[in-house]
Amino acid sequence: MSTSTRFLRLLSLLQTHRYWSGDELAERLDVSLRTVRRDIDRLRDLGYPVQADRGVGGGYQLASGTALPPLVLDDDEAVALVVALQSTVHGGSSALAEAALRAMGKVVPVLPARLRKRAQALTASTVPLNSSSSAPDPVDPAVLVTFAQACRDHERIAFDYKDAKGALSSRRVEPVQLVNVGNRYYLVAFDLDRDDWRSFRVDRAQNPSPRALRFTPRAVPGGDAAGFVREGLRGSGPPNVSARVQARAKELEPLIGRWFQIEEIDADSCIVRTENTDLRWAAFGLAMSQAKVSDVQPRELRELLDSWIANLN
């Protein structure tokens, strides 16, 4: 790794994590502690306020409010950037949503407190037009970002969690991955107190607190976090949705592929399926296919589509 590449990598690590020990930085950069200290001093010479704790257990963190090179943002631009990223997380394609989530992990931690509050107020007061439910589940951006960072850094985390019945509990977990299902995010993690794997709806989590304890990731049952969430959702919530759509799979994929599994029947038709979703959102998704739809299941979804058609006539 060249000196310039290493320097930029160090800056990126400091911007995306609240606290790093010297040993962790040395391991990530594959250099000595002495080199880490020299690079930290260089950052300070350039005006970056890197805070340091000396002695055993000491480490480094970048102070909030640090400018993001090579961009220099004023207050309004910084807030607009966070709002745009949050909108993409919830409404963009899966690839864009993942990229926006990673970007939020870098931007949000270095915003001054006053800007974080402004951004949170805007996102809390804004509902996207294509919200997948008339009563969307609000996700705190700070919780989402904290979970994403803990997954990335293999760091244990604690949080308060309210289950479907409203019971509140405290959880200590080893987080592995975030999974997007329709308009919801799920955290796949190993629950340390229950000694078993769990998936947690992010909108039901509060007060996440990283524990500064690293762990070696365990293998998710089945080897697939998305598959683990899918299996957990089977049999819960509204019935599974399926329909026959008179269109080719390659035509449907860009239109509804994010929300539906698409299985080609023949050259001109497909079966589309999704699980555990609000039926109004499923009806909207089928309408987005822009094709003739038949064999709709369950019955409640057929009745909902019939009522929409009647209202539009």
XYZ file of C-alpha atoms in Angstrom:
313
model
C 0.000 0.000 0.000
C 1.486 3.363 -1.015
C 1.847 6.176 1.519
C -0.905 8.257 -0.101
C -3.272 5.271 -0.308
C -2.596 4.399 3.328
C -3.172 7.985 4.393
C -6.532 8.182 2.635
C -7.510 4.790 4.100
C -6.701 6.054 7.589
C -8.794 9.168 7.028
C -11.678 7.029 5.765
C -11.502 4.769 8.835
C -11.551 7.718 11.204
C -14.526 9.256 9.402
C -16.622 6.094 9.482
C -15.976 4.926 13.048
C -16.294 6.866 16.256
C -13.312 5.278 17.997
C -10.283 3.177 16.943
C -7.516 1.792 19.115
C -3.976 2.182 17.842
C -3.631 -1.589 17.459
C -6.814 -1.771 15.348
C -5.617 0.958 13.008
C -2.192 -0.658 12.688
C -3.833 -3.995 11.835
C -6.219 -2.481 9.283
C -3.417 -0.531 7.590
C -0.816 -3.303 7.972
C 1.721 -0.923 9.492
C 3.393 -0.376 12.858
C 1.972 1.674 15.729
C 4.752 4.162 15.140
C 3.569 4.687 11.549
C -0.011 5.139 12.763
C 1.113 7.847 15.202
C 3.102 9.583 12.468
C 0.106 9.549 10.114
C -2.160 10.880 12.875
C 0.267 13.757 13.428
C 0.167 14.469 9.692
C -3.628 14.638 9.789
C -3.447 17.131 12.626
C -0.942 19.242 10.685
C -3.531 19.404 7.889
C -6.163 20.675 10.311
C -8.109 17.500 11.131
C -9.021 17.454 14.849
C -8.034 13.889 15.727
C -8.561 13.257 19.422
C -6.332 10.741 21.219
C -6.457 8.849 24.524
C -3.049 7.817 25.785
C -2.063 4.719 27.723
C -3.473 1.186 27.849
C -6.742 1.007 25.939
C -6.092 4.357 24.310
C -7.103 5.200 20.793
C -8.183 7.788 18.263
C -11.345 9.390 16.944
C -12.163 12.236 14.582
C -14.079 15.092 16.195
C -17.609 15.831 14.980
C -17.903 18.631 12.464
C -14.800 17.707 10.482
C -15.051 18.669 6.804
C -15.246 15.813 4.309
C -12.409 16.089 1.783
C -12.410 16.958 -0.998
C -15.859 18.475 -0.377
C -16.444 21.461 1.870
C -20.143 21.741 2.739
C -22.051 24.578 4.320
C -24.880 23.833 6.782
C -27.701 23.692 4.237
C -25.684 21.502 1.865
C -24.797 19.056 4.628
C -28.423 18.685 5.725
C -29.601 18.322 2.119
C -27.035 15.589 1.564
C -28.228 13.549 4.563
C -31.888 13.945 3.591
C -31.147 12.846 0.023
C -29.208 9.816 1.212
C -31.978 8.850 3.641
C -34.537 9.126 0.847
C -32.421 6.830 -1.331
C -32.041 4.301 1.483
C -35.806 3.924 1.681
C -36.823 4.515 -1.920
C -33.981 3.704 -4.305
C -33.022 0.507 -6.065
C -31.422 -2.115 -3.834
C -27.916 -1.294 -5.092
C -28.413 2.448 -4.622
C -29.982 1.918 -1.193
C -26.978 -0.074 -0.008
C -24.561 2.539 -1.371
C -26.551 5.348 0.277
C -26.493 3.493 3.590
C -22.715 3.152 3.404
C -22.425 6.856 2.570
C -24.620 7.772 5.544
C -22.269 5.766 7.737
C -19.471 8.106 6.661
C -21.382 11.405 6.661
C -23.611 11.298 9.753
C -20.913 10.633 12.388
C -18.888 13.726 11.435
C -21.788 16.193 11.330
C -21.982 18.706 14.178
C -24.805 18.013 16.647
C -26.916 20.948 15.418
C -26.874 19.598 11.845
C -27.720 16.052 12.925
C -30.790 17.421 14.713
C -31.887 19.374 11.622
C -31.458 16.370 9.368
C -33.385 14.101 11.753
C -36.239 16.617 11.982
C -36.534 16.775 8.195
C -36.467 13.012 7.668
C -38.963 12.454 10.497
C -41.393 14.948 8.953
C -41.162 13.728 5.349
C -42.950 10.728 3.814
C -41.999 9.617 0.262
C -44.830 9.512 -2.258
C -44.205 5.870 -3.057
C -44.276 4.766 0.580
C -45.173 1.096 0.574
C -47.806 1.417 3.279
C -50.298 4.042 4.387
C -48.794 3.647 7.854
C -45.060 3.332 7.203
C -42.744 2.054 9.912
C -40.434 4.971 10.845
C -36.762 4.036 11.026
C -34.449 6.304 12.990
C -31.512 7.065 10.666
C -29.135 7.067 13.634
C -30.206 3.535 14.599
C -29.857 2.313 11.020
C -26.393 3.822 10.647
C -25.224 2.493 14.035
C -26.344 -1.032 13.115
C -24.675 -0.783 9.702
C -21.388 0.312 11.273
C -21.514 -2.482 13.863
C -22.104 -5.058 11.109
C -19.217 -3.696 9.081
C -16.785 -3.516 11.999
C -17.829 -6.801 13.698
C -18.592 -4.942 16.918
C -20.992 -6.150 19.582
C -23.925 -3.845 20.214
C -26.696 -3.470 22.800
C -30.132 -1.945 22.234
C -33.708 -1.843 23.519
C -36.221 -3.816 21.465
C -40.028 -3.826 21.381
C -41.546 -7.028 19.962
C -44.796 -7.410 18.008
C -46.788 -7.561 21.267
C -45.203 -4.388 22.604
C -42.997 -6.119 25.197
C -39.723 -4.266 25.766
C -36.435 -6.083 26.311
C -32.715 -5.322 26.261
C -30.590 -7.190 23.723
C -26.863 -7.814 23.410
C -25.954 -9.150 19.996
C -23.223 -9.816 17.464
C -24.658 -8.152 14.315
C -23.963 -9.676 10.907
C -26.041 -7.978 8.223
C -28.968 -5.683 7.471
C -31.651 -7.112 5.184
C -34.148 -4.945 3.295
C -37.631 -6.476 2.894
C -40.116 -4.197 1.149
C -40.345 -1.079 3.296
C -38.581 -2.569 6.320
C -35.045 -3.285 7.467
C -34.117 -6.321 9.553
C -30.915 -6.824 11.533
C -29.616 -10.398 11.464
C -27.575 -11.045 14.602
C -26.525 -13.673 17.127
C -28.323 -12.963 20.420
C -25.759 -13.471 23.186
C -28.269 -13.786 26.035
C -30.479 -16.272 24.181
C -27.546 -18.109 22.596
C -29.326 -18.230 19.245
C -29.787 -16.385 15.971
C -32.455 -13.701 15.662
C -33.690 -11.125 13.157
C -34.817 -7.753 14.530
C -37.013 -5.159 12.837
C -34.921 -1.997 12.884
C -37.953 0.268 13.391
C -38.588 -1.515 16.729
C -35.048 -0.925 18.023
C -34.011 2.013 20.188
C -30.936 3.338 21.985
C -28.258 1.292 20.206
C -24.959 1.295 22.057
C -21.772 -0.171 20.524
C -19.815 -2.092 23.156
C -16.304 -1.573 21.711
C -15.869 -5.373 21.727
C -14.867 -7.038 18.473
C -15.948 -10.555 17.541
C -15.239 -13.141 14.873
C -18.420 -13.433 12.755
C -20.316 -16.705 13.053
C -21.859 -18.426 10.055
C -25.509 -17.454 9.538
C -27.799 -20.519 9.488
C -28.093 -21.573 5.869
C -25.224 -19.256 4.953
C -27.585 -16.500 3.767
C -28.831 -13.607 5.923
C -31.644 -12.758 3.490
C -32.758 -16.402 3.440
C -32.716 -16.479 7.245
C -35.039 -13.466 7.408
C -37.281 -14.954 4.723
C -37.674 -18.196 6.660
C -38.451 -16.259 9.835
C -41.219 -14.353 8.085
C -42.967 -17.435 6.707
C -46.278 -17.970 8.432
C -46.221 -14.560 10.168
C -48.112 -11.433 9.229
C -50.384 -11.214 6.173
C -50.621 -14.209 3.801
C -48.040 -14.662 1.054
C -48.765 -12.905 -2.238
C -48.579 -14.374 -5.734
C -49.941 -13.487 -9.162
C -49.508 -14.306 -12.836
C -48.281 -11.354 -14.898
C -48.444 -11.265 -18.705
C -44.956 -9.942 -19.319
C -41.434 -11.201 -19.819
C -39.146 -11.584 -16.818
C -36.559 -9.160 -18.245
C -39.310 -6.538 -18.645
C -40.608 -7.010 -15.088
C -37.247 -7.033 -13.326
C -36.547 -3.269 -13.549
C -40.168 -2.452 -12.699
C -40.919 -4.685 -9.707
C -37.856 -6.866 -9.204
C -36.948 -5.070 -6.013
C -40.191 -6.129 -4.318
C -41.166 -9.416 -6.013
C -39.496 -12.706 -6.796
C -40.040 -13.278 -10.505
C -40.301 -16.785 -12.011
C -40.687 -17.133 -15.749
C -43.498 -19.461 -16.921
C -43.021 -19.021 -20.648
C -41.788 -16.393 -23.102
C -44.713 -14.066 -22.339
C -45.710 -14.596 -18.689
C -44.318 -14.926 -15.175
C -45.334 -15.803 -11.635
C -44.421 -13.090 -9.117
C -44.283 -13.687 -5.365
C -43.564 -11.789 -2.182
C -43.932 -12.498 1.536
C -45.252 -10.862 4.699
C -46.270 -7.547 3.186
C -48.996 -4.950 3.484
C -51.592 -5.896 0.848
C -51.968 -2.264 -0.252
C -48.278 -2.163 -1.008
C -48.550 -5.489 -2.921
C -51.442 -4.087 -4.982
C -49.384 -1.015 -5.809
C -46.478 -3.231 -6.841
C -48.660 -5.292 -9.186
C -49.974 -2.082 -10.745
C -46.368 -1.020 -11.350
C -45.879 -4.088 -13.556
C -47.839 -2.249 -16.295
C -49.189 -5.594 -17.534
C -52.279 -7.801 -17.290
C -52.487 -9.580 -13.925
C -54.436 -12.779 -13.127
C -54.538 -15.668 -10.627
C -54.013 -13.235 -7.745
C -53.570 -14.710 -4.261
C -54.721 -14.306 -1.526
C -58.413 -13.571 -1.822
C -58.068 -10.385 0.229
C -55.670 -8.972 -2.340
C -58.077 -9.759 -5.203
C -60.854 -7.960 -3.322
C -58.597 -4.967 -2.709
C -57.677 -4.745 -6.410
C -61.378 -5.019 -7.365
C -62.214 -2.124 -5.027
C -59.454 0.020 -6.536
C -60.720 -0.716 -10.036
C -64.288 0.147 -9.029
C -63.185 3.440 -7.528
C -61.252 4.366 -10.653
C -64.126 3.640 -13.065
